[in-house]
């Protein structure tokens, strides 16, 4: 089946634009299989390449990844006036000119999608606009800037000063050469303006958002807080206050049990509170070229396909019965020489590699508790079956899987 | 403006159906304001009330909350054949007959939505079908049964036995009188079948899912694991294995850093891993009448409105500059009599209530670190301003907000 082309005009070919141009062809076959349309980039605009009018004329949908207010605003308006759907990652544009742009989208009957503008792959826009479209939202808390969360995590985990943590973030590409809008809270403020607009169905401009950044945070603050069981994050808040709303960004301490307390490194996360649902928390990488491009692609596909269709399956993958897993193994044994060696040998014959062993108790009440590295379950259980027949074993071996060793401290 | 009616036929009026019938009128004004359509329930079917044919004839959309395979399957097929959109919360139906139902939806050009079937308000279906429609998903891990997560959390936090924790879950309404399908893993298996189908675009039937429950878990397992820094969850896994897939549910230990390790009580959570995005984790209440009804309502509204529209704002809420917050306050003071009393008095005059105070060091290097309960920021800063002028103060007071005291241990 040859799928019809779906033509995408790409405005901007920087960090995100180039990542999008790389991701799209990788996924085009799969998209063609499920939608019947094959997306392709039919024009690219940069400061040195392409003209907007030609690109517009040749596209079904326009992706805006230039950033800034102008000419991005003019291009987005012109594209919608020409009846094209638009996908953008431009939070400043929406925090300044959102109402104008959304009105134009309604007027021209086109879609204006912007998931990538707010929290990268964390689908907060879609959830607010769709899942919670009719929910009465009381409050949204978010960690919506990955740069600052990385810096604060560094300071907490390594004891680094603010300046050193910032330098490390720049070295690793988590902070720009000029990090001002990240560390002073303005980037997060623009995102919270967009979130508040959607959560409360009321106009919210960047100017409505009070913000403070993290430049004043000292290592001492973080150390004291740790003593109090708190962790420090740059938190965006959008909440109802009496008959009005409050939208703000500032550093805040969180108790260990808070759903945002465990969001570390450059990840973003958003918690939405509403009486009917209690709360939803979503987390994931908040920025980075490939991640942002993936959020852009999700929006592009949504504009291509009819809503909520469950396409035909495109594959018939075999379901495999065996799987790999690490295991915890708990054995009650008689405490006599050679016990551990025999058990280790039976495990070793099946290819198991033992990560840790703890022996507890003595005599006939002794216990061996071990964790083995990931291996095929069938082989592990074959070893356990042999172990269970050893004469020094008391009681049935107890085996429980252990997930994802990469999270071991 | 009088909105046109949007007629909903409700099949089932039990835990979820009754909660939906209660939620809908509460939200109808807001929905009418944003969509121009006023949703109303035009017929209800139970074992003692209503006839399916009459309800079908009088509805634009059918909500199926009967549960089980038949007559639910027949009703859903008949509704779609009649050109009606369908929203369902029925995981068993989809895990058994999904391909037949999705094919019927495509054939008749209607929407079949089922967010509430899998993880309650956690929007995993929407994210897999839309945000990640073209992503190459490698793996999904989920805590998709709230009953078992509640029981395991109880066992870990109170030291209760499995039997006692189950009894407590039943007492609190987190487990049914007959909890078999929850505790033996079958409920989670049905949900993982649906997730795997969407993640990998391949047919997955409940029979393809291997599952084990939590009935064999002992307090001893949990205690030993805690010593190893692990927590125990009932985990559903859907992953690629070579050229095939593996879908399974079993208890598993998680390291403390794993995004699912901190999901406690009756909450559900799902982590989706894909190379382009790294991972997304979503969490929230997984069941309960009002929560499930809210997920159903999100699907109903999605079926009513055009995709990705950002409706006009329906309100013009004032943006309030002041806000309430708890605070951490760090003061460097000279250690002499009466210092704390004077500070406490200035705070008290503004209505502050002190939650905790720690004094460190002595002489001119003494420090007071305190946390005050939530109060208006303007009042707190007024107190801090006065405190900063006290003659025994060394250095500027440092104030940082503290979020959500309810998470304090
Ligand atoms: N980077 C991220 O991780 C990230 C994450 C989330 C959202 N975003 C948003 O995504 C957007 C793009 O960010 P980025 O990091 O990809 O920016 P970038 O690397 O600076 O790239 C900007 C691109 O736009 C082009 N451009 C700039 N001004 C132009 C003009 N007047 N006419 C035509 N083309 C112009 C540039 O052309 P040249 O190639 O000729 O310089 C460049 O290709 C921004 O709105 C940003 O806020 C970025
Ligand atoms: N409960 C939850 O928290 C939850 C969470 C997620 C998903 N779900 C799913 O939601 C669905 C409904 O669950 P529920 O807990 O609300 O069930 P429920 O309380 O048992 O209610 C079932 C309703 O369906 C009606 N019904 C049963 N058989 C019928 C038949 N043959 N013809 C007409 N009506 C019939 C019942 O009528 P009577 O009133 O006359 O008995 C009752 O009103 C199930 O698919 C379940 O898996 C439930």
mmCIF file with all atom_site columns, C-alpha atoms in Angstrom, chain B residues 98-238:
data_model
loop_
_atom_site.group_PDB
_atom_site.id
_atom_site.type_symbol
_atom_site.label_atom_id
_atom_site.label_alt_id
_atom_site.label_comp_id
_atom_site.label_asym_id
_atom_site.label_entity_id
_atom_site.label_seq_id
_atom_site.pdbx_PDB_ins_code
_atom_site.Cartn_x
_atom_site.Cartn_y
_atom_site.Cartn_z
_atom_site.occupancy
_atom_site.B_iso_or_equiv
_atom_site.pdbx_formal_charge
_atom_site.auth_seq_id
_atom_site.auth_comp_id
_atom_site.auth_asym_id
_atom_site.auth_atom_id
_atom_site.pdbx_PDB_model_num
ATOM 1   C CA . UNK B 1 98  ? -10.880 -5.985  21.985 1.00 0.00 ? 98  UNK B CA 1
ATOM 2   C CA . UNK B 1 99  ? -10.025 -6.711  18.339 1.00 0.00 ? 99  UNK B CA 1
ATOM 3   C CA . UNK B 1 100 ? -13.659 -7.415  17.470 1.00 0.00 ? 100 UNK B CA 1
ATOM 4   C CA . UNK B 1 101 ? -14.814 -4.221  19.182 1.00 0.00 ? 101 UNK B CA 1
ATOM 5   C CA . UNK B 1 102 ? -12.106 -1.957  17.760 1.00 0.00 ? 102 UNK B CA 1
ATOM 6   C CA . UNK B 1 103 ? -12.770 -3.335  14.279 1.00 0.00 ? 103 UNK B CA 1
ATOM 7   C CA . UNK B 1 104 ? -16.474 -2.558  14.710 1.00 0.00 ? 104 UNK B CA 1
ATOM 8   C CA . UNK B 1 105 ? -15.616 0.996   15.793 1.00 0.00 ? 105 UNK B CA 1
ATOM 9   C CA . UNK B 1 106 ? -13.494 1.507   12.667 1.00 0.00 ? 106 UNK B CA 1
ATOM 10  C CA . UNK B 1 107 ? -16.151 -0.072  10.460 1.00 0.00 ? 107 UNK B CA 1
ATOM 11  C CA . UNK B 1 108 ? -18.926 2.168   11.771 1.00 0.00 ? 108 UNK B CA 1
ATOM 12  C CA . UNK B 1 109 ? -16.766 5.284   12.067 1.00 0.00 ? 109 UNK B CA 1
ATOM 13  C CA . UNK B 1 110 ? -17.474 5.773   15.765 1.00 0.00 ? 110 UNK B CA 1
ATOM 14  C CA . UNK B 1 111 ? -15.265 6.252   18.781 1.00 0.00 ? 111 UNK B CA 1
ATOM 15  C CA . UNK B 1 112 ? -14.761 3.515   21.355 1.00 0.00 ? 112 UNK B CA 1
ATOM 16  C CA . UNK B 1 113 ? -13.044 5.022   24.386 1.00 0.00 ? 113 UNK B CA 1
ATOM 17  C CA . UNK B 1 114 ? -11.899 3.089   27.443 1.00 0.00 ? 114 UNK B CA 1
ATOM 18  C CA . UNK B 1 115 ? -9.538  5.158   29.606 1.00 0.00 ? 115 UNK B CA 1
ATOM 19  C CA . UNK B 1 116 ? -11.419 4.139   32.759 1.00 0.00 ? 116 UNK B CA 1
ATOM 20  C CA . UNK B 1 117 ? -10.858 0.448   32.024 1.00 0.00 ? 117 UNK B CA 1
ATOM 21  C CA . UNK B 1 118 ? -7.142  0.433   32.676 1.00 0.00 ? 118 UNK B CA 1
ATOM 22  C CA . UNK B 1 119 ? -5.789  2.709   35.370 1.00 0.00 ? 119 UNK B CA 1
ATOM 23  C CA . UNK B 1 120 ? -8.632  4.940   36.490 1.00 0.00 ? 120 UNK B CA 1
ATOM 24  C CA . UNK B 1 121 ? -7.708  8.587   36.232 1.00 0.00 ? 121 UNK B CA 1
ATOM 25  C CA . UNK B 1 122 ? -4.149  7.781   35.172 1.00 0.00 ? 122 UNK B CA 1
ATOM 26  C CA . UNK B 1 123 ? -4.347  8.692   31.473 1.00 0.00 ? 123 UNK B CA 1
ATOM 27  C CA . UNK B 1 124 ? -2.283  5.816   30.130 1.00 0.00 ? 124 UNK B CA 1
ATOM 28  C CA . UNK B 1 125 ? -4.631  4.956   27.251 1.00 0.00 ? 125 UNK B CA 1
ATOM 29  C CA . UNK B 1 126 ? -4.728  8.486   25.930 1.00 0.00 ? 126 UNK B CA 1
ATOM 30  C CA . UNK B 1 127 ? -0.970  8.835   26.207 1.00 0.00 ? 127 UNK B CA 1
ATOM 31  C CA . UNK B 1 128 ? -0.314  5.543   24.399 1.00 0.00 ? 128 UNK B CA 1
ATOM 32  C CA . UNK B 1 129 ? -2.900  6.237   21.687 1.00 0.00 ? 129 UNK B CA 1
ATOM 33  C CA . UNK B 1 130 ? -2.083  9.880   21.139 1.00 0.00 ? 130 UNK B CA 1
ATOM 34  C CA . UNK B 1 131 ? 1.127   11.340  22.640 1.00 0.00 ? 131 UNK B CA 1
ATOM 35  C CA . UNK B 1 132 ? 3.076   8.172   21.898 1.00 0.00 ? 132 UNK B CA 1
ATOM 36  C CA . UNK B 1 133 ? 1.111   7.029   18.846 1.00 0.00 ? 133 UNK B CA 1
ATOM 37  C CA . UNK B 1 134 ? 4.258   6.819   16.751 1.00 0.00 ? 134 UNK B CA 1
ATOM 38  C CA . UNK B 1 135 ? 6.797   6.127   19.470 1.00 0.00 ? 135 UNK B CA 1
ATOM 39  C CA . UNK B 1 136 ? 8.663   2.849   19.504 1.00 0.00 ? 136 UNK B CA 1
ATOM 40  C CA . UNK B 1 137 ? 7.724   1.644   22.976 1.00 0.00 ? 137 UNK B CA 1
ATOM 41  C CA . UNK B 1 138 ? 10.213  -0.768  24.509 1.00 0.00 ? 138 UNK B CA 1
ATOM 42  C CA . UNK B 1 139 ? 8.570   -1.471  27.789 1.00 0.00 ? 139 UNK B CA 1
ATOM 43  C CA . UNK B 1 140 ? 5.700   -0.574  30.069 1.00 0.00 ? 140 UNK B CA 1
ATOM 44  C CA . UNK B 1 141 ? 5.742   -1.237  33.800 1.00 0.00 ? 141 UNK B CA 1
ATOM 45  C CA . UNK B 1 142 ? 2.608   -0.689  35.790 1.00 0.00 ? 142 UNK B CA 1
ATOM 46  C CA . UNK B 1 143 ? 1.023   -0.868  39.186 1.00 0.00 ? 143 UNK B CA 1
ATOM 47  C CA . UNK B 1 144 ? -2.475  -1.267  37.772 1.00 0.00 ? 144 UNK B CA 1
ATOM 48  C CA . UNK B 1 145 ? -4.410  -2.758  40.663 1.00 0.00 ? 145 UNK B CA 1
ATOM 49  C CA . UNK B 1 146 ? -5.142  -0.490  43.598 1.00 0.00 ? 146 UNK B CA 1
ATOM 50  C CA . UNK B 1 147 ? -6.411  -3.225  45.918 1.00 0.00 ? 147 UNK B CA 1
ATOM 51  C CA . UNK B 1 148 ? -3.171  -5.176  45.893 1.00 0.00 ? 148 UNK B CA 1
ATOM 52  C CA . UNK B 1 149 ? -1.042  -2.045  46.162 1.00 0.00 ? 149 UNK B CA 1
ATOM 53  C CA . UNK B 1 150 ? -3.063  -1.024  49.194 1.00 0.00 ? 150 UNK B CA 1
ATOM 54  C CA . UNK B 1 151 ? -2.566  -4.430  50.817 1.00 0.00 ? 151 UNK B CA 1
ATOM 55  C CA . UNK B 1 152 ? 1.184   -4.482  50.133 1.00 0.00 ? 152 UNK B CA 1
ATOM 56  C CA . UNK B 1 153 ? 1.581   -0.909  51.402 1.00 0.00 ? 153 UNK B CA 1
ATOM 57  C CA . UNK B 1 154 ? -0.303  -1.853  54.590 1.00 0.00 ? 154 UNK B CA 1
ATOM 58  C CA . UNK B 1 155 ? 1.887   -4.904  55.128 1.00 0.00 ? 155 UNK B CA 1
ATOM 59  C CA . UNK B 1 156 ? 5.026   -2.807  54.689 1.00 0.00 ? 156 UNK B CA 1
ATOM 60  C CA . UNK B 1 157 ? 3.986   0.153   56.817 1.00 0.00 ? 157 UNK B CA 1
ATOM 61  C CA . UNK B 1 158 ? 2.158   -1.557  59.681 1.00 0.00 ? 158 UNK B CA 1
ATOM 62  C CA . UNK B 1 159 ? 3.780   -4.988  59.734 1.00 0.00 ? 159 UNK B CA 1
ATOM 63  C CA . UNK B 1 160 ? 0.350   -6.551  59.208 1.00 0.00 ? 160 UNK B CA 1
ATOM 64  C CA . UNK B 1 161 ? 0.015   -10.070 57.822 1.00 0.00 ? 161 UNK B CA 1
ATOM 65  C CA . UNK B 1 162 ? -1.458  -10.592 54.368 1.00 0.00 ? 162 UNK B CA 1
ATOM 66  C CA . UNK B 1 163 ? -4.765  -11.741 55.871 1.00 0.00 ? 163 UNK B CA 1
ATOM 67  C CA . UNK B 1 164 ? -5.017  -8.727  58.193 1.00 0.00 ? 164 UNK B CA 1
ATOM 68  C CA . UNK B 1 165 ? -4.094  -6.265  55.465 1.00 0.00 ? 165 UNK B CA 1
ATOM 69  C CA . UNK B 1 166 ? -6.728  -7.794  53.159 1.00 0.00 ? 166 UNK B CA 1
ATOM 70  C CA . UNK B 1 167 ? -9.346  -7.538  55.910 1.00 0.00 ? 167 UNK B CA 1
ATOM 71  C CA . UNK B 1 168 ? -8.420  -3.881  56.419 1.00 0.00 ? 168 UNK B CA 1
ATOM 72  C CA . UNK B 1 169 ? -8.694  -3.245  52.662 1.00 0.00 ? 169 UNK B CA 1
ATOM 73  C CA . UNK B 1 170 ? -12.169 -4.786  52.699 1.00 0.00 ? 170 UNK B CA 1
ATOM 74  C CA . UNK B 1 171 ? -13.193 -2.747  55.731 1.00 0.00 ? 171 UNK B CA 1
ATOM 75  C CA . UNK B 1 172 ? -12.128 0.475   53.978 1.00 0.00 ? 172 UNK B CA 1
ATOM 76  C CA . UNK B 1 173 ? -13.773 -0.435  50.674 1.00 0.00 ? 173 UNK B CA 1
ATOM 77  C CA . UNK B 1 174 ? -10.511 -0.929  48.770 1.00 0.00 ? 174 UNK B CA 1
ATOM 78  C CA . UNK B 1 175 ? -11.246 -4.627  48.277 1.00 0.00 ? 175 UNK B CA 1
ATOM 79  C CA . UNK B 1 176 ? -14.492 -6.347  47.353 1.00 0.00 ? 176 UNK B CA 1
ATOM 80  C CA . UNK B 1 177 ? -16.167 -9.041  49.417 1.00 0.00 ? 177 UNK B CA 1
ATOM 81  C CA . UNK B 1 178 ? -14.752 -11.500 46.862 1.00 0.00 ? 178 UNK B CA 1
ATOM 82  C CA . UNK B 1 179 ? -11.292 -10.093 46.123 1.00 0.00 ? 179 UNK B CA 1
ATOM 83  C CA . UNK B 1 180 ? -10.082 -13.092 44.074 1.00 0.00 ? 180 UNK B CA 1
ATOM 84  C CA . UNK B 1 181 ? -9.510  -11.394 40.717 1.00 0.00 ? 181 UNK B CA 1
ATOM 85  C CA . UNK B 1 182 ? -7.622  -8.560  42.361 1.00 0.00 ? 182 UNK B CA 1
ATOM 86  C CA . UNK B 1 183 ? -5.318  -10.576 44.625 1.00 0.00 ? 183 UNK B CA 1
ATOM 87  C CA . UNK B 1 184 ? -4.648  -13.371 42.117 1.00 0.00 ? 184 UNK B CA 1
ATOM 88  C CA . UNK B 1 185 ? -3.462  -10.890 39.475 1.00 0.00 ? 185 UNK B CA 1
ATOM 89  C CA . UNK B 1 186 ? -6.196  -11.477 36.896 1.00 0.00 ? 186 UNK B CA 1
ATOM 90  C CA . UNK B 1 187 ? -7.541  -7.924  37.000 1.00 0.00 ? 187 UNK B CA 1
ATOM 91  C CA . UNK B 1 188 ? -4.047  -6.540  36.457 1.00 0.00 ? 188 UNK B CA 1
ATOM 92  C CA . UNK B 1 189 ? -3.469  -9.090  33.679 1.00 0.00 ? 189 UNK B CA 1
ATOM 93  C CA . UNK B 1 190 ? -6.513  -7.859  31.742 1.00 0.00 ? 190 UNK B CA 1
ATOM 94  C CA . UNK B 1 191 ? -5.250  -4.284  32.017 1.00 0.00 ? 191 UNK B CA 1
ATOM 95  C CA . UNK B 1 192 ? -1.754  -5.246  30.890 1.00 0.00 ? 192 UNK B CA 1
ATOM 96  C CA . UNK B 1 193 ? -3.236  -7.050  27.868 1.00 0.00 ? 193 UNK B CA 1
ATOM 97  C CA . UNK B 1 194 ? -4.914  -3.799  26.795 1.00 0.00 ? 194 UNK B CA 1
ATOM 98  C CA . UNK B 1 195 ? -1.763  -1.771  27.459 1.00 0.00 ? 195 UNK B CA 1
ATOM 99  C CA . UNK B 1 196 ? 0.411   -4.210  25.492 1.00 0.00 ? 196 UNK B CA 1
ATOM 100 C CA . UNK B 1 197 ? -1.987  -4.147  22.530 1.00 0.00 ? 197 UNK B CA 1
ATOM 101 C CA . UNK B 1 198 ? -1.706  -0.373  22.308 1.00 0.00 ? 198 UNK B CA 1
ATOM 102 C CA . UNK B 1 199 ? 2.011   -0.172  23.055 1.00 0.00 ? 199 UNK B CA 1
ATOM 103 C CA . UNK B 1 200 ? 3.078   -2.709  20.453 1.00 0.00 ? 200 UNK B CA 1
ATOM 104 C CA . UNK B 1 201 ? 0.297   -2.605  17.809 1.00 0.00 ? 201 UNK B CA 1
ATOM 105 C CA . UNK B 1 202 ? -0.108  -6.351  18.033 1.00 0.00 ? 202 UNK B CA 1
ATOM 106 C CA . UNK B 1 203 ? -3.110  -8.393  19.196 1.00 0.00 ? 203 UNK B CA 1
ATOM 107 C CA . UNK B 1 204 ? -2.886  -9.396  22.874 1.00 0.00 ? 204 UNK B CA 1
ATOM 108 C CA . UNK B 1 205 ? -5.538  -11.504 24.587 1.00 0.00 ? 205 UNK B CA 1
ATOM 109 C CA . UNK B 1 206 ? -5.883  -12.066 28.313 1.00 0.00 ? 206 UNK B CA 1
ATOM 110 C CA . UNK B 1 207 ? -4.748  -15.658 27.664 1.00 0.00 ? 207 UNK B CA 1
ATOM 111 C CA . UNK B 1 208 ? -1.380  -14.312 26.482 1.00 0.00 ? 208 UNK B CA 1
ATOM 112 C CA . UNK B 1 209 ? -0.665  -12.800 29.882 1.00 0.00 ? 209 UNK B CA 1
ATOM 113 C CA . UNK B 1 210 ? 1.082   -14.872 32.545 1.00 0.00 ? 210 UNK B CA 1
ATOM 114 C CA . UNK B 1 211 ? 0.052   -13.800 35.998 1.00 0.00 ? 211 UNK B CA 1
ATOM 115 C CA . UNK B 1 212 ? 0.756   -14.450 39.661 1.00 0.00 ? 212 UNK B CA 1
ATOM 116 C CA . UNK B 1 213 ? -0.920  -12.674 42.566 1.00 0.00 ? 213 UNK B CA 1
ATOM 117 C CA . UNK B 1 214 ? 0.090   -11.639 46.039 1.00 0.00 ? 214 UNK B CA 1
ATOM 118 C CA . UNK B 1 215 ? -1.629  -14.347 48.116 1.00 0.00 ? 215 UNK B CA 1
ATOM 119 C CA . UNK B 1 216 ? 1.688   -16.038 48.894 1.00 0.00 ? 216 UNK B CA 1
ATOM 120 C CA . UNK B 1 217 ? 3.515   -12.923 50.075 1.00 0.00 ? 217 UNK B CA 1
ATOM 121 C CA . UNK B 1 218 ? 4.527   -13.038 53.719 1.00 0.00 ? 218 UNK B CA 1
ATOM 122 C CA . UNK B 1 219 ? 5.439   -10.318 56.163 1.00 0.00 ? 219 UNK B CA 1
ATOM 123 C CA . UNK B 1 220 ? 8.875   -11.939 56.336 1.00 0.00 ? 220 UNK B CA 1
ATOM 124 C CA . UNK B 1 221 ? 9.505   -11.324 52.614 1.00 0.00 ? 221 UNK B CA 1
ATOM 125 C CA . UNK B 1 222 ? 8.680   -7.687  53.050 1.00 0.00 ? 222 UNK B CA 1
ATOM 126 C CA . UNK B 1 223 ? 10.827  -7.312  56.155 1.00 0.00 ? 223 UNK B CA 1
ATOM 127 C CA . UNK B 1 224 ? 13.838  -8.961  54.537 1.00 0.00 ? 224 UNK B CA 1
ATOM 128 C CA . UNK B 1 225 ? 13.424  -6.846  51.450 1.00 0.00 ? 225 UNK B CA 1
ATOM 129 C CA . UNK B 1 226 ? 13.301  -3.695  53.504 1.00 0.00 ? 226 UNK B CA 1
ATOM 130 C CA . UNK B 1 227 ? 16.692  -4.662  54.930 1.00 0.00 ? 227 UNK B CA 1
ATOM 131 C CA . UNK B 1 228 ? 17.934  -4.851  51.342 1.00 0.00 ? 228 UNK B CA 1
ATOM 132 C CA . UNK B 1 229 ? 16.450  -1.433  50.530 1.00 0.00 ? 229 UNK B CA 1
ATOM 133 C CA . UNK B 1 230 ? 13.654  -2.841  48.378 1.00 0.00 ? 230 UNK B CA 1
ATOM 134 C CA . UNK B 1 231 ? 9.889   -2.393  48.362 1.00 0.00 ? 231 UNK B CA 1
ATOM 135 C CA . UNK B 1 232 ? 7.374   -4.935  47.096 1.00 0.00 ? 232 UNK B CA 1
ATOM 136 C CA . UNK B 1 233 ? 4.740   -4.202  44.443 1.00 0.00 ? 233 UNK B CA 1
ATOM 137 C CA . UNK B 1 234 ? 2.480   -6.211  42.149 1.00 0.00 ? 234 UNK B CA 1
ATOM 138 C CA . UNK B 1 235 ? 4.019   -5.213  38.824 1.00 0.00 ? 235 UNK B CA 1
ATOM 139 C CA . UNK B 1 236 ? 2.605   -5.621  35.350 1.00 0.00 ? 236 UNK B CA 1
ATOM 140 C CA . UNK B 1 237 ? 5.215   -5.729  32.597 1.00 0.00 ? 237 UNK B CA 1
ATOM 141 C CA . UNK B 1 238 ? 4.760   -5.500  28.840 1.00 0.00 ? 238 UNK B CA 1
#
